[in-house]
Tab-separated table of C-alpha atoms in Angstrom:
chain	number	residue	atom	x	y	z
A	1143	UNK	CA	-11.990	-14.453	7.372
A	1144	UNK	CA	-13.029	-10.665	5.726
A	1145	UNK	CA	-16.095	-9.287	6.506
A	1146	UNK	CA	-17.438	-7.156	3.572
A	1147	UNK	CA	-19.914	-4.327	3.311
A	1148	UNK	CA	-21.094	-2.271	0.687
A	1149	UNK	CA	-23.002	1.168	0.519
A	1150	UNK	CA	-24.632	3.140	-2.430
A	1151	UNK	CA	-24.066	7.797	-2.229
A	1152	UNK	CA	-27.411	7.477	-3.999
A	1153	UNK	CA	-31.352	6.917	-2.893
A	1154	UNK	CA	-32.450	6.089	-6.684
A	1155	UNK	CA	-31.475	6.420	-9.737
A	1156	UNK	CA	-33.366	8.172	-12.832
A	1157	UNK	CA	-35.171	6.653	-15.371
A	1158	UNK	CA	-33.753	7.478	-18.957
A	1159	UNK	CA	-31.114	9.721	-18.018
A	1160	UNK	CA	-27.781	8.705	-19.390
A	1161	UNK	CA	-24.474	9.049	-17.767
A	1162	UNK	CA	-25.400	8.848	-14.334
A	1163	UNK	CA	-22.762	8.828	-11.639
A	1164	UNK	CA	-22.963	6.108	-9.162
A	1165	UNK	CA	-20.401	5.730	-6.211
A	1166	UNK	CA	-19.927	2.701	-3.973
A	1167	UNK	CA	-18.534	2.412	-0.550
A	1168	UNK	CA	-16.500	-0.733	-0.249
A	1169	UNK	CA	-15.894	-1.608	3.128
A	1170	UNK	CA	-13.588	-4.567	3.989
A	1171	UNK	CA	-12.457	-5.785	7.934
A	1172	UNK	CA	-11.058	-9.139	9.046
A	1173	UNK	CA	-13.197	-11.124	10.949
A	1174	UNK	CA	-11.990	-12.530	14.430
A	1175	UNK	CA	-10.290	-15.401	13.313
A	1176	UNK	CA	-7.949	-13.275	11.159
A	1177	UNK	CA	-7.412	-10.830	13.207
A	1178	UNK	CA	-5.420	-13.495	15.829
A	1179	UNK	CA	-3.169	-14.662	13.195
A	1180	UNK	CA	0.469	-12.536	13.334
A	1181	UNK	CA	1.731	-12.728	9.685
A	1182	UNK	CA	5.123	-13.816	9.209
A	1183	UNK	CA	7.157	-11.060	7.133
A	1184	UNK	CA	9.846	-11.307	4.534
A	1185	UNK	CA	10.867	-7.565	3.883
A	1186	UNK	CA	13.272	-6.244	1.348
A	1187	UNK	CA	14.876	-2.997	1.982
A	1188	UNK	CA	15.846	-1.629	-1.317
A	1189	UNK	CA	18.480	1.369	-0.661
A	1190	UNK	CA	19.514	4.496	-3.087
A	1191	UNK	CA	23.718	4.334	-2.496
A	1192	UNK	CA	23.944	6.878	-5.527
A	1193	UNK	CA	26.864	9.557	-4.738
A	1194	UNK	CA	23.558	12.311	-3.859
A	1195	UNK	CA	22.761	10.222	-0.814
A	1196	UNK	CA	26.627	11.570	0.591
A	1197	UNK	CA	24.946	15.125	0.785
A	1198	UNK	CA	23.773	16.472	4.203
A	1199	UNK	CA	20.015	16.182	4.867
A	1200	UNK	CA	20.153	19.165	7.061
A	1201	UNK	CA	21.694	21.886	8.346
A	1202	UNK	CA	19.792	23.909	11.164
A	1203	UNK	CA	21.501	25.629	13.873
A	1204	UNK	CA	22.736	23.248	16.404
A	1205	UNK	CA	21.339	22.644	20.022
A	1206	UNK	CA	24.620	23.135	22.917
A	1207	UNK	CA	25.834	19.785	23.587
A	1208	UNK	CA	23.363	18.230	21.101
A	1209	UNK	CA	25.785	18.187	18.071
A	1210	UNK	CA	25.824	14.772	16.702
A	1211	UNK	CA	26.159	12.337	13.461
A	1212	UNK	CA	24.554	8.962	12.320
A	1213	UNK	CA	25.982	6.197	11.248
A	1214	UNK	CA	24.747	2.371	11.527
A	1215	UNK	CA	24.708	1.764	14.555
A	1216	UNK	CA	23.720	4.993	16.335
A	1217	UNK	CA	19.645	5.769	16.614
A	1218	UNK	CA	18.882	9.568	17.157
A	1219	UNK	CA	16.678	10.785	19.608
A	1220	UNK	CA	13.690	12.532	17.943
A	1221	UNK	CA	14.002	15.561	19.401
A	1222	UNK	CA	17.877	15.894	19.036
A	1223	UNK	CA	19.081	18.849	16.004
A	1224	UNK	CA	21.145	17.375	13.248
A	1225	UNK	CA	24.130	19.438	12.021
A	1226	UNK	CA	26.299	18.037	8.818
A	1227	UNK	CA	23.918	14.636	8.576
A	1228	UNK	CA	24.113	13.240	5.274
A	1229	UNK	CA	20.992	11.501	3.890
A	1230	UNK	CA	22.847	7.612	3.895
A	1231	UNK	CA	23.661	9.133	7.598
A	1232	UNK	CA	20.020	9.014	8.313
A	1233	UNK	CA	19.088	5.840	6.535
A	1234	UNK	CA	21.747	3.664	7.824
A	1235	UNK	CA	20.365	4.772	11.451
A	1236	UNK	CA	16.934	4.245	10.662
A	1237	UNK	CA	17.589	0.778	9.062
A	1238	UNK	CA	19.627	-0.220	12.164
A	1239	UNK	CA	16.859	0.997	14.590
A	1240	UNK	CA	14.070	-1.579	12.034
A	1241	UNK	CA	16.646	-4.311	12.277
A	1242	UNK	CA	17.301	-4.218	15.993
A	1243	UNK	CA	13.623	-3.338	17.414
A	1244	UNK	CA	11.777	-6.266	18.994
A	1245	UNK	CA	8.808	-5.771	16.244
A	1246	UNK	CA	10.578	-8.744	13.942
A	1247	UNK	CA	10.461	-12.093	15.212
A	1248	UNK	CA	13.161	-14.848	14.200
A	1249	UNK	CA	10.810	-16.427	11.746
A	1250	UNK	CA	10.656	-13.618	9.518
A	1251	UNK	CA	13.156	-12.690	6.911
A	1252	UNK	CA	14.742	-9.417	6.209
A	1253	UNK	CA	17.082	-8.588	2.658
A	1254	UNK	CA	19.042	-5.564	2.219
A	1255	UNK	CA	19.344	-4.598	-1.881
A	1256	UNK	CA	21.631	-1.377	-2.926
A	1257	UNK	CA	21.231	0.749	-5.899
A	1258	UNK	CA	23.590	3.141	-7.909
A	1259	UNK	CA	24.835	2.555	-11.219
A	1260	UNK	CA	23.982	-1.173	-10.675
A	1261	UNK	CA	21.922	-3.599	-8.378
A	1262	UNK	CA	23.223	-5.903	-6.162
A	1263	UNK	CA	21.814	-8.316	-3.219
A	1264	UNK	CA	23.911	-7.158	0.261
A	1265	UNK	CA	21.823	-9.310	2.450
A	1266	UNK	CA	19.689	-12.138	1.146
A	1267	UNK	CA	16.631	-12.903	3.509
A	1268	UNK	CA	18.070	-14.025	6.698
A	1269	UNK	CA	16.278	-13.871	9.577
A	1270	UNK	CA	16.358	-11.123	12.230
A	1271	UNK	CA	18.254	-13.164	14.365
A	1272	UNK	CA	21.309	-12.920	12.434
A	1273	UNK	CA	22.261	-10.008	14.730
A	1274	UNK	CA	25.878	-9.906	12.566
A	1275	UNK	CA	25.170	-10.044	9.053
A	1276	UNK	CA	22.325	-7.306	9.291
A	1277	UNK	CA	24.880	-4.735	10.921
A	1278	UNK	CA	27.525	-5.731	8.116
A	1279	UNK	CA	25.206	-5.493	5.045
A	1280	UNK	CA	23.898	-1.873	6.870
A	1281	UNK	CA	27.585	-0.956	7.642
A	1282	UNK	CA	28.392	-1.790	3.652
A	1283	UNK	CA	25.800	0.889	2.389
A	1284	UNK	CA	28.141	3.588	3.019
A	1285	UNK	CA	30.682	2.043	0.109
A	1286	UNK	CA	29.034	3.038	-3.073
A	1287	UNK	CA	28.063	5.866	-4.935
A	1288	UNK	CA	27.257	6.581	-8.732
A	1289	UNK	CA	24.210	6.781	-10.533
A	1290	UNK	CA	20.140	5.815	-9.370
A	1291	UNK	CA	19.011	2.589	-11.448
A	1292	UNK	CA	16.234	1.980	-9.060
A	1293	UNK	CA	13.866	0.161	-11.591
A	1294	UNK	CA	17.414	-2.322	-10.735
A	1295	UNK	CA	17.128	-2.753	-7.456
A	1296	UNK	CA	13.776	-3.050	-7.362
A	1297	UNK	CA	13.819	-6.210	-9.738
A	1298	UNK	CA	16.641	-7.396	-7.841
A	1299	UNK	CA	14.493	-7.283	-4.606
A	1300	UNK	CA	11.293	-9.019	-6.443
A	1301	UNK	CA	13.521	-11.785	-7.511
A	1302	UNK	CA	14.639	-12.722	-3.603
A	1303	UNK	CA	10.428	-12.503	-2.862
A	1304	UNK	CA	9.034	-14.374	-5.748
A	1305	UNK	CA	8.639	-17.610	-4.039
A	1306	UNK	CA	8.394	-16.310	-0.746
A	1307	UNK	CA	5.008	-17.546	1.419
A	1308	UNK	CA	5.648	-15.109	3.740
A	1309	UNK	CA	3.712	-11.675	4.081
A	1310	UNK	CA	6.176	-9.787	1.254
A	1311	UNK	CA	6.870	-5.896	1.623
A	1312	UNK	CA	8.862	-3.742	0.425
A	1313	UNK	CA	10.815	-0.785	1.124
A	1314	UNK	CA	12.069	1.639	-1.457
A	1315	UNK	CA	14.689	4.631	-0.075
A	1316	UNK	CA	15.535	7.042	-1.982
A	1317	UNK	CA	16.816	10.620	-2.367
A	1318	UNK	CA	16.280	11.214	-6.682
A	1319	UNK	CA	15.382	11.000	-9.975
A	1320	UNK	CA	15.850	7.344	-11.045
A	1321	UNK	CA	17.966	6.892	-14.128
A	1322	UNK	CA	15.598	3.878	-15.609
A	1323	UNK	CA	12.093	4.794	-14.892
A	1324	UNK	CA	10.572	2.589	-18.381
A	1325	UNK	CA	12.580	-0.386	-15.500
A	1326	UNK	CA	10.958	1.164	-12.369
A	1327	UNK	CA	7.079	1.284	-14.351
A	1328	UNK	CA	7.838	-2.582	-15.414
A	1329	UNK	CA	8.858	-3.904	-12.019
A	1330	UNK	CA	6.568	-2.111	-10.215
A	1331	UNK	CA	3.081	-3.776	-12.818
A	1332	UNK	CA	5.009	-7.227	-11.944
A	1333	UNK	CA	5.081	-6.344	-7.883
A	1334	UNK	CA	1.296	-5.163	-8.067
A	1335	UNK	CA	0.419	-8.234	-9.811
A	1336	UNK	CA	2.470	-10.530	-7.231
A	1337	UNK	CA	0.615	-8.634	-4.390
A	1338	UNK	CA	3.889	-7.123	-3.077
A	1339	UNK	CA	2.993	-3.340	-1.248
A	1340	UNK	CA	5.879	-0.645	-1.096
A	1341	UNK	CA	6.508	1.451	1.077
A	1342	UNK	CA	8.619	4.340	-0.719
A	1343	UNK	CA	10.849	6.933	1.373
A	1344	UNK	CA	11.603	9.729	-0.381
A	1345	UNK	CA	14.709	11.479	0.750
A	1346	UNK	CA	15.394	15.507	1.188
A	1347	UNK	CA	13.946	17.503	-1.817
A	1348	UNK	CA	14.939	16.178	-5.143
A	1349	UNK	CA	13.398	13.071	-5.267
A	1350	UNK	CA	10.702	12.203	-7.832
A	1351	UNK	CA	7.067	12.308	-6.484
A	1352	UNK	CA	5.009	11.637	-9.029
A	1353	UNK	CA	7.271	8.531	-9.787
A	1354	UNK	CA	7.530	7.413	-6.214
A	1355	UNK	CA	3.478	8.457	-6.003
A	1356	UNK	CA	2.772	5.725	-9.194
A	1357	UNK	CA	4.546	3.244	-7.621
A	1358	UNK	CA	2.378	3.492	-4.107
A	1359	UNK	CA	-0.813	3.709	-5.937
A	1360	UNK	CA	-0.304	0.712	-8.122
A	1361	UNK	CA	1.257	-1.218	-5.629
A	1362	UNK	CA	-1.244	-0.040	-2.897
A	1363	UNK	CA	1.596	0.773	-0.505
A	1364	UNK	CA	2.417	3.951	1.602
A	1365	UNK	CA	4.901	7.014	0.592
A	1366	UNK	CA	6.827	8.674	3.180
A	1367	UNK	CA	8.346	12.257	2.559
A	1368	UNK	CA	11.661	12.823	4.704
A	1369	UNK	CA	11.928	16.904	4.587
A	1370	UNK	CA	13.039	19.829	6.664
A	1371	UNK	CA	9.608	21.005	6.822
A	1372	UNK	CA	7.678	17.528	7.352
A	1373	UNK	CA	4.596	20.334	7.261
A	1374	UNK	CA	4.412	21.014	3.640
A	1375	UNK	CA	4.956	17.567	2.619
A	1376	UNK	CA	1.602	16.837	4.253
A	1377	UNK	CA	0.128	13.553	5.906
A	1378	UNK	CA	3.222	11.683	4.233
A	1379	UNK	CA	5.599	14.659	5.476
A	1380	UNK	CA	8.339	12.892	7.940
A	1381	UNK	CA	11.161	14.892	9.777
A	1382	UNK	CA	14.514	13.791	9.395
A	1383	UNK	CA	14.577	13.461	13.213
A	1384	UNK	CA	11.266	11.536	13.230
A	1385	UNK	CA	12.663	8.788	10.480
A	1386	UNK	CA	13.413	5.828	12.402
A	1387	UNK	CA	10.426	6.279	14.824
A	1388	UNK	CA	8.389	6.877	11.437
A	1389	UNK	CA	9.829	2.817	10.097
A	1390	UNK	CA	9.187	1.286	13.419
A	1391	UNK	CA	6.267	2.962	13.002
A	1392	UNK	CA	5.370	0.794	9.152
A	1393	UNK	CA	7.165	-2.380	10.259
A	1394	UNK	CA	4.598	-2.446	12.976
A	1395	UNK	CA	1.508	-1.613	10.857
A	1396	UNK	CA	2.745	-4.404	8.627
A	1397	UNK	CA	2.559	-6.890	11.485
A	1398	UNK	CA	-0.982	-6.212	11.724
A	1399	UNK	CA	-1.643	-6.623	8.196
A	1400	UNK	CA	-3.675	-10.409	8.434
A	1401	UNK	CA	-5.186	-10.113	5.138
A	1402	UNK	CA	-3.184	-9.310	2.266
A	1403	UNK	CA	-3.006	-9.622	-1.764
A	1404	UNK	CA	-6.971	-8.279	-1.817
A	1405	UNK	CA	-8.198	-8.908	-5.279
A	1406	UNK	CA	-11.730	-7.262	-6.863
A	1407	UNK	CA	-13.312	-8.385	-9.482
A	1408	UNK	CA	-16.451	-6.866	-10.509
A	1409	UNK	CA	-19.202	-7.900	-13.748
A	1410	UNK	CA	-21.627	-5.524	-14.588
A	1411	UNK	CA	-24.386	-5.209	-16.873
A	1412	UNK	CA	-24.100	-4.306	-20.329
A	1413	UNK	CA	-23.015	-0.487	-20.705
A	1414	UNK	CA	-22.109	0.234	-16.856
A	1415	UNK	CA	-18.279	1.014	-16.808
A	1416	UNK	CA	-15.884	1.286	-14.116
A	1417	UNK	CA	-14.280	4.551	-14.543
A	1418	UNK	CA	-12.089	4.157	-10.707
A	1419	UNK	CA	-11.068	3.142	-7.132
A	1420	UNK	CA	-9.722	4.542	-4.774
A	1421	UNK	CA	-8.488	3.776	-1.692
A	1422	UNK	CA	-9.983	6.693	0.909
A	1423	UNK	CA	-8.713	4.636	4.047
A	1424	UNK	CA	-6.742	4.354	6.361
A	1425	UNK	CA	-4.782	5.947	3.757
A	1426	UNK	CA	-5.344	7.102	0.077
A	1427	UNK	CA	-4.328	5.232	-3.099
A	1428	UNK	CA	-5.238	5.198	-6.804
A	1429	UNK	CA	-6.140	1.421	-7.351
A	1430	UNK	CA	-4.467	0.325	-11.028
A	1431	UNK	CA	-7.106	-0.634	-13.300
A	1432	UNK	CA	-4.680	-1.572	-16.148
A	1433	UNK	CA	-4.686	-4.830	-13.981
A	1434	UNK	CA	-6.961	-7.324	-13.247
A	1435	UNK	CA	-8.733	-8.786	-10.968
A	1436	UNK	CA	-7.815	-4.757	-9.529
A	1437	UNK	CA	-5.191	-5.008	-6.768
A	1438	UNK	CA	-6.599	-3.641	-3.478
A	1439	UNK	CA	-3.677	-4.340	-0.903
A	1440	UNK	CA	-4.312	-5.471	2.071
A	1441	UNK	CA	-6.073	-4.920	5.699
A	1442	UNK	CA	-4.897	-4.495	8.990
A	1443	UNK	CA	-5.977	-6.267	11.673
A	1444	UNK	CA	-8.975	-4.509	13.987
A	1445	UNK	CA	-9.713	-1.881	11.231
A	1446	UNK	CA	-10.856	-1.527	7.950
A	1447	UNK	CA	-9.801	-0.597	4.446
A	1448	UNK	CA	-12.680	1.213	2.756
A	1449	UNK	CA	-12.695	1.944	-1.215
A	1450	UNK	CA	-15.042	3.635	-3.708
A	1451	UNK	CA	-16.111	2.633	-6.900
A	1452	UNK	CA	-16.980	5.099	-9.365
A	1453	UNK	CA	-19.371	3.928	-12.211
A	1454	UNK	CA	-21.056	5.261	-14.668
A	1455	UNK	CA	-24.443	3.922	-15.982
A	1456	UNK	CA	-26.674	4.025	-18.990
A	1457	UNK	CA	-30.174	5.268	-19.588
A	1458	UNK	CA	-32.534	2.958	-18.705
A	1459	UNK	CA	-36.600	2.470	-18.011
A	1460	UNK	CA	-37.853	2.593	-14.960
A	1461	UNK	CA	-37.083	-1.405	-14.281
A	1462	UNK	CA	-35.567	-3.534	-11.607
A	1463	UNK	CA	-32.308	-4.626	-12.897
A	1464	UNK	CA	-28.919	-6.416	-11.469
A	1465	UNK	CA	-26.667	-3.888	-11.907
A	1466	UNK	CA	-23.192	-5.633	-10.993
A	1467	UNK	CA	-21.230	-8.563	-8.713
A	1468	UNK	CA	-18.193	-8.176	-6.617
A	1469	UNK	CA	-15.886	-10.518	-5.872
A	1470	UNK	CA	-13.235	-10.124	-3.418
A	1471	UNK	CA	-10.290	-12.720	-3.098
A	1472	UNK	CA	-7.451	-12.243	-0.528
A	1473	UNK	CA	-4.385	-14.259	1.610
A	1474	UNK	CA	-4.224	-14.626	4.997
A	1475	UNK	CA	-1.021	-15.548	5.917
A	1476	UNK	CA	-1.074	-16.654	9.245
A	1477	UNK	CA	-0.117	-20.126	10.095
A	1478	UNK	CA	-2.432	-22.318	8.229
A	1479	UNK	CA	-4.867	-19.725	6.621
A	1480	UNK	CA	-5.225	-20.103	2.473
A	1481	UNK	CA	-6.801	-17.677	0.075
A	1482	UNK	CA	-10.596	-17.285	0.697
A	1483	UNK	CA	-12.755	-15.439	-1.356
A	1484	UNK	CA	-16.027	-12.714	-0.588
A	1485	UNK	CA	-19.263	-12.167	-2.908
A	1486	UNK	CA	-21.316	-9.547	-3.074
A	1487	UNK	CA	-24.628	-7.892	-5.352
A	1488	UNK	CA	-26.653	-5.249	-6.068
A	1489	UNK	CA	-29.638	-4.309	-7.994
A	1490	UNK	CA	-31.961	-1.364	-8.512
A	1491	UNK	CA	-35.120	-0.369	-9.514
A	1492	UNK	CA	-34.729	2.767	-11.656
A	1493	UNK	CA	-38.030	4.794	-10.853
A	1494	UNK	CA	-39.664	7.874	-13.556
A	1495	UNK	CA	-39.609	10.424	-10.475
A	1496	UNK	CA	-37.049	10.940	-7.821
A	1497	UNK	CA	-39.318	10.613	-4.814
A	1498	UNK	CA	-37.758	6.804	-3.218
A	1499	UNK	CA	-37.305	5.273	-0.329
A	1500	UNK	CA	-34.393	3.470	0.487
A	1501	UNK	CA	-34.235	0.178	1.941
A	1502	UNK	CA	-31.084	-2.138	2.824
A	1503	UNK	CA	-31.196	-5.693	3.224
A	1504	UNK	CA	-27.979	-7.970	4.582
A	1505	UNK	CA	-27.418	-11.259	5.885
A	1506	UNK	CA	-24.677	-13.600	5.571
A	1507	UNK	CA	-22.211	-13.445	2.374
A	1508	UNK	CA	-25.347	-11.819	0.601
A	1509	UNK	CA	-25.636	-7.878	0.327
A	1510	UNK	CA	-28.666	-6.120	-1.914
A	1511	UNK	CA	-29.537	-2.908	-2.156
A	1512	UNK	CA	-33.011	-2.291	-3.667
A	1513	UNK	CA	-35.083	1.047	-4.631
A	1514	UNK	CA	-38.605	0.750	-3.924
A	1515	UNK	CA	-42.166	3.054	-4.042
């Protein structure tokens, strides 16, 4: 079900030198069989209702004729101008346009949370074909306002998902600083641990990066940054315009995600340490290694996610040793697919003089990589 590959940045390694560096391409893709399994989704949209998400997203100049304003059941145009737009304007209209696309099929489920000064469940998971109840739990988000206890809603989201068999995502919205971030760091350890990616929106310019950044990374999900000028945000940087085409956009890459809850563990030799991994595609993440086996996320189908390992090794003699195992388990949770699991190895022989050839041996479940004269 994965296919698994792994690469070494280095030709040989020197004899008694301490400290070396030594980075490790991880390559993971689904194999065939995977790949034709649609996952079935259960997706919690976790909203910020705090009385900040009333304020207007934007205010340029507006087009003649194009003057308009969101609300739950209106989907903007991209290239329409937005004049007095408040940020729950926006949301609402991109949560309608998820809700009502053809991208979720009647067997998955889809729960709306809010978040102010408390949590509460609008919409439990219901499926998509409960046209009704998603336009009234979307048409209630407007209600609220008060504080941000995300670290709430959050929890409040993990408890509908917990025993969920589906593919389980979610998506965090937000426009601020939350008011109980010691909650947010808890309940996001306990979604990396249950394998549960989030996708985190924030909203205008106040929000919290380096908070909504932590929770990505750990969880191995995606941030999205919804600001006038989408440029300086970066890759993540979304225009407020471009929101609801940017969520059809990651509802449909989660519909190709046929592997999922991607678990390393790796045992090394005695003094070789795994310093860190990092996700370098198709997107960048910090993998948490406060938790083990590390969490790595999951794959989408006809690609590849591709991590390095940095490690750090001990002096040695020039000697062929086994320098450390990988072992990858994952979910694929197409109909009738269980968690499978992928080995790999390496070894070396650490030579006196830096003059080596490389060679590369492969076959099936089995990967070596060996320095020789």
């Amino acid at each position: 079900m994965l296919e698994g590959r792994v690469k070494l940045h280095r030709a040989h390694l020197q004899a008694d030198c301490p400290s070396q560096k030594l980075f490790v391409a991880l390559t993971l893709r689904p194999a065939p069989e995977a790949v034709a399994a649609r996952p079935q989704l259960a997706v919690a949209l976790v909203v910020d209702t705090s009385t900040s998400m009333r304020d207007p997203i934007t205010q340029p100049p507006a087009a003649p004729g194009h003057t308009v304003r969101l609300d739950a059941d209106a989907v903007p145009e991209p290239a329409i101008a937005f004049v007095g737009v408040t940020k729950m304007d926006l949301v609402a209209g991109a949560i309608a346009s998820l809700l009502e696309s053809d991208l979720l099929r009647p067997e998955d489920r889809v729960a709306v949370v809010k978040f102010d000064d408390d949590a509460e469940v609008l919409l439990p998971l219901a499926s998509p074909a409960d046209r009704d109840l998603l336009r009234q739990a979307v048409g209630m988000l407007g209600r609220y306002s008060g504080g941000s206890r995300m670290g709430e809603g959050m929890w409040r989201a993990l408890g509908l998902m917990e025993a969920e068999q589906r593919s389980r995502k979610l998506i965090l919205l937000t426009d601020g600083q939350a008011h109980d971030e010691p909650v947010v760091a808890a309940v996001t350890q306990r979604l990396a641990r249950a394998g549960i990616p989030v996708t985190a929106v924030g909203i205008g310019n106040d929000w919290n990066e380096d908070l909504l950044t932590s929770v990505t990374d750990r969880t191995q999900g995606k941030p999205l940054h919804v600001v006038s000028d989408a440029a300086a945000a970066g890759p993540a940087g979304v225009r407020p315009a471009d929101l609801p085409v940017a969520m059809l956009t990651e509802l449909e890459r989660m519909t190709r995600e046929v592997v999922t809850n991607l678990r390393l563990d790796i045992s090394a030799i005695a003094n070789v340490t795994l310093d860190r991994v990092t996700r370098v595609y198709p997107f960048v993440n910090e993998v948490d290694l406060s938790i083990q086996p590390y969490p790595l996320g999951s794959v989408e189908a006809d690609d590849a996610a591709v991590f390095v390992l940095e490690l750090t090794l001990p002096a040695r003699a020039a000697v062929r040793v086994r320098l450390a195992q990988l072992v990858v388990t994952y979910d694929v949770p197409g109909p009738g697919m269980r968690r499978r699991r992928w080995t790999s190895w390496w070894s070396s022989r650490r030579m006196g003089r830096w003059r080596r050839r490389w060679t590369w041996r492969s076959c099936t479940g089995f990967s070596s990589a060996t320095w020789s004269p």
